[in-house]
Amino acid sequence: RRQQGKAKSLVAALQSTQIMVQHFIAAGPEPFFRVLGAVVPMLEERRAEVASAAFACVTTAVDALGPGITPQYPRVVSPAIRAVRSAMGYEEARAFGVLPSALRFLSTAVERLGPLVVVDLPVIIEVMMMPVPYDADMDVHEAVSRLPQVIVRGVPPRLLLPEVLGAGGGGGGG
């Protein structure tokens, strides 16, 4: 019971943070960067409601800031992209709706950050290629099937093609 109460408090805090990010981050993102740094570890939380709320919060920040999140990319976006891969692999995430939030984050990151995500493109492509469990919600199936279109629209071909063709490896020529 106590853990359940703590999870509810964390979810409420994350939802409040998401609302604050949505309305106030444009005025100056710096104060939110430290907060987002504290939210990132919650993306891999095993309590699905907490992880889902954390993904929603980070998604809102990426959507609101777009490329303005560049200084925080290694601390916020890259770990969140890796957390999507983790969420694809654990059953509780599928059972309790973390995957839709995680995949929404991934789509938003690719759409809003475009060329910046190239450093994480191998992980994004890996997520895209992972089998979707047959019992997953339709939202998950749709989000995964949408990823290739989002990637093609968001990442310039000169950056995308070396990764897709296997020549990426961190230095695909030029």
PDB file of C-alpha atoms in Angstrom:
ATOM      1  CA  ARG A   1       0.000   0.000   0.000  1.00  0.00           C
ATOM      2  CA  ARG A   2       2.748   2.397   0.868  1.00  0.00           C
ATOM      3  CA  GLN A   3       4.477   1.759  -2.482  1.00  0.00           C
ATOM      4  CA  GLN A   4       1.174   2.360  -4.251  1.00  0.00           C
ATOM      5  CA  GLY A   5       0.834   5.707  -2.469  1.00  0.00           C
ATOM      6  CA  LYS A   6       4.378   6.639  -3.439  1.00  0.00           C
ATOM      7  CA  ALA A   7       3.666   5.737  -7.074  1.00  0.00           C
ATOM      8  CA  LYS A   8       0.553   7.924  -7.051  1.00  0.00           C
ATOM      9  CA  SER A   9       2.558  10.822  -5.604  1.00  0.00           C
ATOM     10  CA  LEU A  10       5.253  10.396  -8.266  1.00  0.00           C
ATOM     11  CA  VAL A  11       2.641  10.300 -11.028  1.00  0.00           C
ATOM     12  CA  ALA A  12       1.008  13.465  -9.671  1.00  0.00           C
ATOM     13  CA  ALA A  13       4.405  15.193  -9.474  1.00  0.00           C
ATOM     14  CA  LEU A  14       5.249  14.140 -13.026  1.00  0.00           C
ATOM     15  CA  GLN A  15       1.887  15.322 -14.329  1.00  0.00           C
ATOM     16  CA  SER A  16       2.360  18.664 -12.565  1.00  0.00           C
ATOM     17  CA  THR A  17       5.841  18.962 -14.038  1.00  0.00           C
ATOM     18  CA  GLN A  18       4.454  18.168 -17.477  1.00  0.00           C
ATOM     19  CA  ILE A  19       1.883  20.950 -17.137  1.00  0.00           C
ATOM     20  CA  MET A  20       4.533  23.416 -15.949  1.00  0.00           C
ATOM     21  CA  VAL A  21       6.821  22.442 -18.826  1.00  0.00           C
ATOM     22  CA  GLN A  22       3.987  22.853 -21.298  1.00  0.00           C
ATOM     23  CA  HIS A  23       3.120  26.355 -20.121  1.00  0.00           C
ATOM     24  CA  PHE A  24       6.384  27.866 -18.900  1.00  0.00           C
ATOM     25  CA  ILE A  25       9.367  26.279 -20.652  1.00  0.00           C
ATOM     26  CA  ALA A  26       9.290  28.779 -23.518  1.00  0.00           C
ATOM     27  CA  ALA A  27      10.034  31.589 -21.049  1.00  0.00           C
ATOM     28  CA  GLY A  28      13.371  29.989 -20.197  1.00  0.00           C
ATOM     29  CA  PRO A  29      14.201  26.305 -20.348  1.00  0.00           C
ATOM     30  CA  GLU A  30      17.232  26.284 -18.036  1.00  0.00           C
ATOM     31  CA  PRO A  31      15.327  25.678 -14.765  1.00  0.00           C
ATOM     32  CA  PHE A  32      13.563  22.744 -16.364  1.00  0.00           C
ATOM     33  CA  PHE A  33      16.752  21.051 -17.517  1.00  0.00           C
ATOM     34  CA  ARG A  34      17.617  20.004 -13.955  1.00  0.00           C
ATOM     35  CA  VAL A  35      14.075  18.782 -13.419  1.00  0.00           C
ATOM     36  CA  LEU A  36      14.194  16.757 -16.618  1.00  0.00           C
ATOM     37  CA  GLY A  37      17.460  15.252 -15.432  1.00  0.00           C
ATOM     38  CA  ALA A  38      15.546  13.963 -12.401  1.00  0.00           C
ATOM     39  CA  VAL A  39      12.681  12.682 -14.563  1.00  0.00           C
ATOM     40  CA  VAL A  40      14.892  10.619 -16.905  1.00  0.00           C
ATOM     41  CA  PRO A  41      15.666   7.817 -14.400  1.00  0.00           C
ATOM     42  CA  MET A  42      11.924   7.345 -13.927  1.00  0.00           C
ATOM     43  CA  LEU A  43      11.577   6.332 -17.589  1.00  0.00           C
ATOM     44  CA  GLU A  44      12.865   2.891 -16.642  1.00  0.00           C
ATOM     45  CA  GLU A  45      10.718   2.647 -13.540  1.00  0.00           C
ATOM     46  CA  ARG A  46       9.076  -0.772 -13.207  1.00  0.00           C
ATOM     47  CA  ARG A  47       5.881   0.800 -11.921  1.00  0.00           C
ATOM     48  CA  ALA A  48       4.273   1.348 -15.276  1.00  0.00           C
ATOM     49  CA  GLU A  49       2.151   4.331 -14.275  1.00  0.00           C
ATOM     50  CA  VAL A  50       5.284   6.193 -13.172  1.00  0.00           C
ATOM     51  CA  ALA A  51       7.226   5.348 -16.355  1.00  0.00           C
ATOM     52  CA  SER A  52       4.273   6.340 -18.523  1.00  0.00           C
ATOM     53  CA  ALA A  53       3.942   9.726 -16.773  1.00  0.00           C
ATOM     54  CA  ALA A  54       7.709  10.265 -17.064  1.00  0.00           C
ATOM     55  CA  PHE A  55       7.586   9.603 -20.818  1.00  0.00           C
ATOM     56  CA  ALA A  56       4.681  12.044 -21.157  1.00  0.00           C
ATOM     57  CA  CYS A  57       6.667  14.714 -19.294  1.00  0.00           C
ATOM     58  CA  VAL A  58       9.817  14.281 -21.416  1.00  0.00           C
ATOM     59  CA  THR A  59       7.714  14.170 -24.600  1.00  0.00           C
ATOM     60  CA  THR A  60       6.133  17.503 -23.690  1.00  0.00           C
ATOM     61  CA  ALA A  61       9.563  19.060 -23.104  1.00  0.00           C
ATOM     62  CA  VAL A  62      10.959  17.784 -26.411  1.00  0.00           C
ATOM     63  CA  ASP A  63       7.853  18.934 -28.250  1.00  0.00           C
ATOM     64  CA  ALA A  64       7.924  22.383 -26.635  1.00  0.00           C
ATOM     65  CA  LEU A  65      11.657  23.002 -27.052  1.00  0.00           C
ATOM     66  CA  GLY A  66      12.424  21.175 -30.284  1.00  0.00           C
ATOM     67  CA  PRO A  67      16.088  21.808 -31.121  1.00  0.00           C
ATOM     68  CA  GLY A  68      16.312  24.056 -28.046  1.00  0.00           C
ATOM     69  CA  ILE A  69      16.833  20.884 -26.026  1.00  0.00           C
ATOM     70  CA  THR A  70      20.160  20.296 -27.814  1.00  0.00           C
ATOM     71  CA  PRO A  71      22.328  21.147 -24.762  1.00  0.00           C
ATOM     72  CA  GLN A  72      20.491  18.461 -22.801  1.00  0.00           C
ATOM     73  CA  TYR A  73      20.359  15.852 -25.562  1.00  0.00           C
ATOM     74  CA  PRO A  74      22.922  13.474 -23.983  1.00  0.00           C
ATOM     75  CA  ARG A  75      21.319  13.751 -20.520  1.00  0.00           C
ATOM     76  CA  VAL A  76      17.648  13.633 -21.520  1.00  0.00           C
ATOM     77  CA  VAL A  77      16.930  12.467 -25.052  1.00  0.00           C
ATOM     78  CA  SER A  78      19.495   9.675 -25.522  1.00  0.00           C
ATOM     79  CA  PRO A  79      18.619   7.946 -22.237  1.00  0.00           C
ATOM     80  CA  ALA A  80      14.918   8.289 -23.071  1.00  0.00           C
ATOM     81  CA  ILE A  81      15.472   6.652 -26.460  1.00  0.00           C
ATOM     82  CA  ARG A  82      17.302   3.767 -24.750  1.00  0.00           C
ATOM     83  CA  ALA A  83      14.418   3.511 -22.266  1.00  0.00           C
ATOM     84  CA  VAL A  84      12.011   3.001 -25.181  1.00  0.00           C
ATOM     85  CA  ARG A  85      14.084  -0.009 -26.226  1.00  0.00           C
ATOM     86  CA  SER A  86      13.929  -1.346 -22.672  1.00  0.00           C
ATOM     87  CA  ALA A  87      10.170  -0.801 -22.496  1.00  0.00           C
ATOM     88  CA  MET A  88       9.712  -2.830 -25.677  1.00  0.00           C
ATOM     89  CA  GLY A  89      11.325  -5.745 -23.898  1.00  0.00           C
ATOM     90  CA  TYR A  90       9.547  -6.022 -20.584  1.00  0.00           C
ATOM     91  CA  GLU A  91       6.118  -7.458 -20.161  1.00  0.00           C
ATOM     92  CA  GLU A  92       4.818  -5.047 -17.539  1.00  0.00           C
ATOM     93  CA  ALA A  93       5.318  -2.177 -19.985  1.00  0.00           C
ATOM     94  CA  ARG A  94       3.034  -3.877 -22.462  1.00  0.00           C
ATOM     95  CA  ALA A  95       0.497  -4.814 -19.830  1.00  0.00           C
ATOM     96  CA  PHE A  96       0.170  -1.352 -18.316  1.00  0.00           C
ATOM     97  CA  GLY A  97       0.418   1.012 -21.220  1.00  0.00           C
ATOM     98  CA  VAL A  98       3.988   2.289 -21.024  1.00  0.00           C
ATOM     99  CA  LEU A  99       4.639   1.430 -24.658  1.00  0.00           C
ATOM    100  CA  PRO A 100       2.193   3.955 -26.156  1.00  0.00           C
ATOM    101  CA  SER A 101       3.815   6.739 -24.095  1.00  0.00           C
ATOM    102  CA  ALA A 102       7.320   5.530 -24.942  1.00  0.00           C
ATOM    103  CA  LEU A 103       6.579   5.294 -28.661  1.00  0.00           C
ATOM    104  CA  ARG A 104       4.869   8.702 -28.622  1.00  0.00           C
ATOM    105  CA  PHE A 105       8.086  10.100 -27.154  1.00  0.00           C
ATOM    106  CA  LEU A 106      10.157   8.414 -29.853  1.00  0.00           C
ATOM    107  CA  SER A 107       7.990   9.787 -32.662  1.00  0.00           C
ATOM    108  CA  THR A 108       8.036  13.276 -31.144  1.00  0.00           C
ATOM    109  CA  ALA A 109      11.819  13.187 -30.714  1.00  0.00           C
ATOM    110  CA  VAL A 110      12.358  12.198 -34.349  1.00  0.00           C
ATOM    111  CA  GLU A 111       9.804  14.711 -35.653  1.00  0.00           C
ATOM    112  CA  ARG A 112      11.020  17.652 -33.554  1.00  0.00           C
ATOM    113  CA  LEU A 113      14.749  16.962 -33.399  1.00  0.00           C
ATOM    114  CA  GLY A 114      15.351  15.505 -36.866  1.00  0.00           C
ATOM    115  CA  PRO A 115      19.095  15.490 -37.543  1.00  0.00           C
ATOM    116  CA  LEU A 116      19.991  15.478 -33.842  1.00  0.00           C
ATOM    117  CA  VAL A 117      18.669  11.943 -33.415  1.00  0.00           C
ATOM    118  CA  VAL A 118      21.170  10.531 -35.890  1.00  0.00           C
ATOM    119  CA  VAL A 119      23.481   9.599 -32.990  1.00  0.00           C
ATOM    120  CA  ASP A 120      20.694   7.368 -31.665  1.00  0.00           C
ATOM    121  CA  LEU A 121      19.439   6.187 -35.034  1.00  0.00           C
ATOM    122  CA  PRO A 122      20.738   2.620 -34.591  1.00  0.00           C
ATOM    123  CA  VAL A 123      18.664   2.290 -31.403  1.00  0.00           C
ATOM    124  CA  ILE A 124      15.624   3.880 -33.065  1.00  0.00           C
ATOM    125  CA  ILE A 125      15.902   1.489 -36.008  1.00  0.00           C
ATOM    126  CA  GLU A 126      16.323  -1.409 -33.589  1.00  0.00           C
ATOM    127  CA  VAL A 127      13.089  -0.418 -31.816  1.00  0.00           C
ATOM    128  CA  MET A 128      11.358  -0.125 -35.174  1.00  0.00           C
ATOM    129  CA  MET A 129      12.474  -3.656 -36.098  1.00  0.00           C
ATOM    130  CA  MET A 130      11.511  -5.270 -32.775  1.00  0.00           C
ATOM    131  CA  PRO A 131       8.568  -7.615 -32.975  1.00  0.00           C
ATOM    132  CA  VAL A 132       5.409  -6.140 -31.548  1.00  0.00           C
ATOM    133  CA  PRO A 133       3.741  -8.591 -29.168  1.00  0.00           C
ATOM    134  CA  TYR A 134       0.533  -9.956 -30.650  1.00  0.00           C
ATOM    135  CA  ASP A 135      -1.365  -8.970 -27.499  1.00  0.00           C
ATOM    136  CA  ALA A 136      -0.201  -5.341 -27.561  1.00  0.00           C
ATOM    137  CA  ASP A 137      -2.766  -2.558 -27.844  1.00  0.00           C
ATOM    138  CA  MET A 138      -3.636  -1.277 -31.291  1.00  0.00           C
ATOM    139  CA  ASP A 139      -1.972   2.030 -30.304  1.00  0.00           C
ATOM    140  CA  VAL A 140       1.347   0.201 -30.040  1.00  0.00           C
ATOM    141  CA  HIS A 141       0.946  -1.515 -33.414  1.00  0.00           C
ATOM    142  CA  GLU A 142       0.043   1.793 -35.060  1.00  0.00           C
ATOM    143  CA  ALA A 143       2.906   3.676 -33.400  1.00  0.00           C
ATOM    144  CA  VAL A 144       5.489   1.106 -34.473  1.00  0.00           C
ATOM    145  CA  SER A 145       4.128   0.944 -38.013  1.00  0.00           C
ATOM    146  CA  ARG A 146       4.283   4.777 -38.157  1.00  0.00           C
ATOM    147  CA  LEU A 147       7.933   4.966 -37.100  1.00  0.00           C
ATOM    148  CA  PRO A 148       9.449   4.418 -40.577  1.00  0.00           C
ATOM    149  CA  GLN A 149       7.390   7.308 -41.976  1.00  0.00           C
ATOM    150  CA  VAL A 150       8.343   9.550 -39.060  1.00  0.00           C
ATOM    151  CA  ILE A 151      12.025   8.695 -39.509  1.00  0.00           C
ATOM    152  CA  VAL A 152      11.960   9.356 -43.250  1.00  0.00           C
ATOM    153  CA  ARG A 153      10.240  12.729 -42.712  1.00  0.00           C
ATOM    154  CA  GLY A 154      12.370  13.755 -39.728  1.00  0.00           C
ATOM    155  CA  VAL A 155      15.908  12.680 -40.585  1.00  0.00           C
ATOM    156  CA  PRO A 156      17.589  14.119 -43.696  1.00  0.00           C
ATOM    157  CA  PRO A 157      18.406  11.426 -46.296  1.00  0.00           C
ATOM    158  CA  ARG A 158      22.139  12.167 -46.200  1.00  0.00           C
ATOM    159  CA  LEU A 159      22.137  11.179 -42.516  1.00  0.00           C
ATOM    160  CA  LEU A 160      19.561   8.422 -42.738  1.00  0.00           C
ATOM    161  CA  LEU A 161      20.835   6.421 -45.707  1.00  0.00           C
ATOM    162  CA  PRO A 162      24.246   5.468 -44.261  1.00  0.00           C
ATOM    163  CA  GLU A 163      22.505   4.096 -41.150  1.00  0.00           C
ATOM    164  CA  VAL A 164      19.848   2.205 -43.073  1.00  0.00           C
ATOM    165  CA  LEU A 165      22.390   0.776 -45.501  1.00  0.00           C
ATOM    166  CA  GLY A 166      24.639  -0.313 -42.647  1.00  0.00           C
ATOM    167  CA  ALA A 167      27.422   2.157 -43.327  1.00  0.00           C
ATOM    168  CA  GLY A 168      26.598   4.301 -40.285  1.00  0.00           C
ATOM    169  CA  GLY A 169      28.749   2.996 -37.490  1.00  0.00           C
ATOM    170  CA  GLY A 170      29.381   6.540 -36.315  1.00  0.00           C
ATOM    171  CA  GLY A 171      31.179   7.820 -39.409  1.00  0.00           C
ATOM    172  CA  GLY A 172      29.415   7.114 -42.658  1.00  0.00           C
ATOM    173  CA  GLY A 173      31.568   9.147 -44.987  1.00  0.00           C
ATOM    174  CA  GLY A 174      30.267  12.174 -46.444  1.00  0.00           C
TER     175      GLY A 174
END
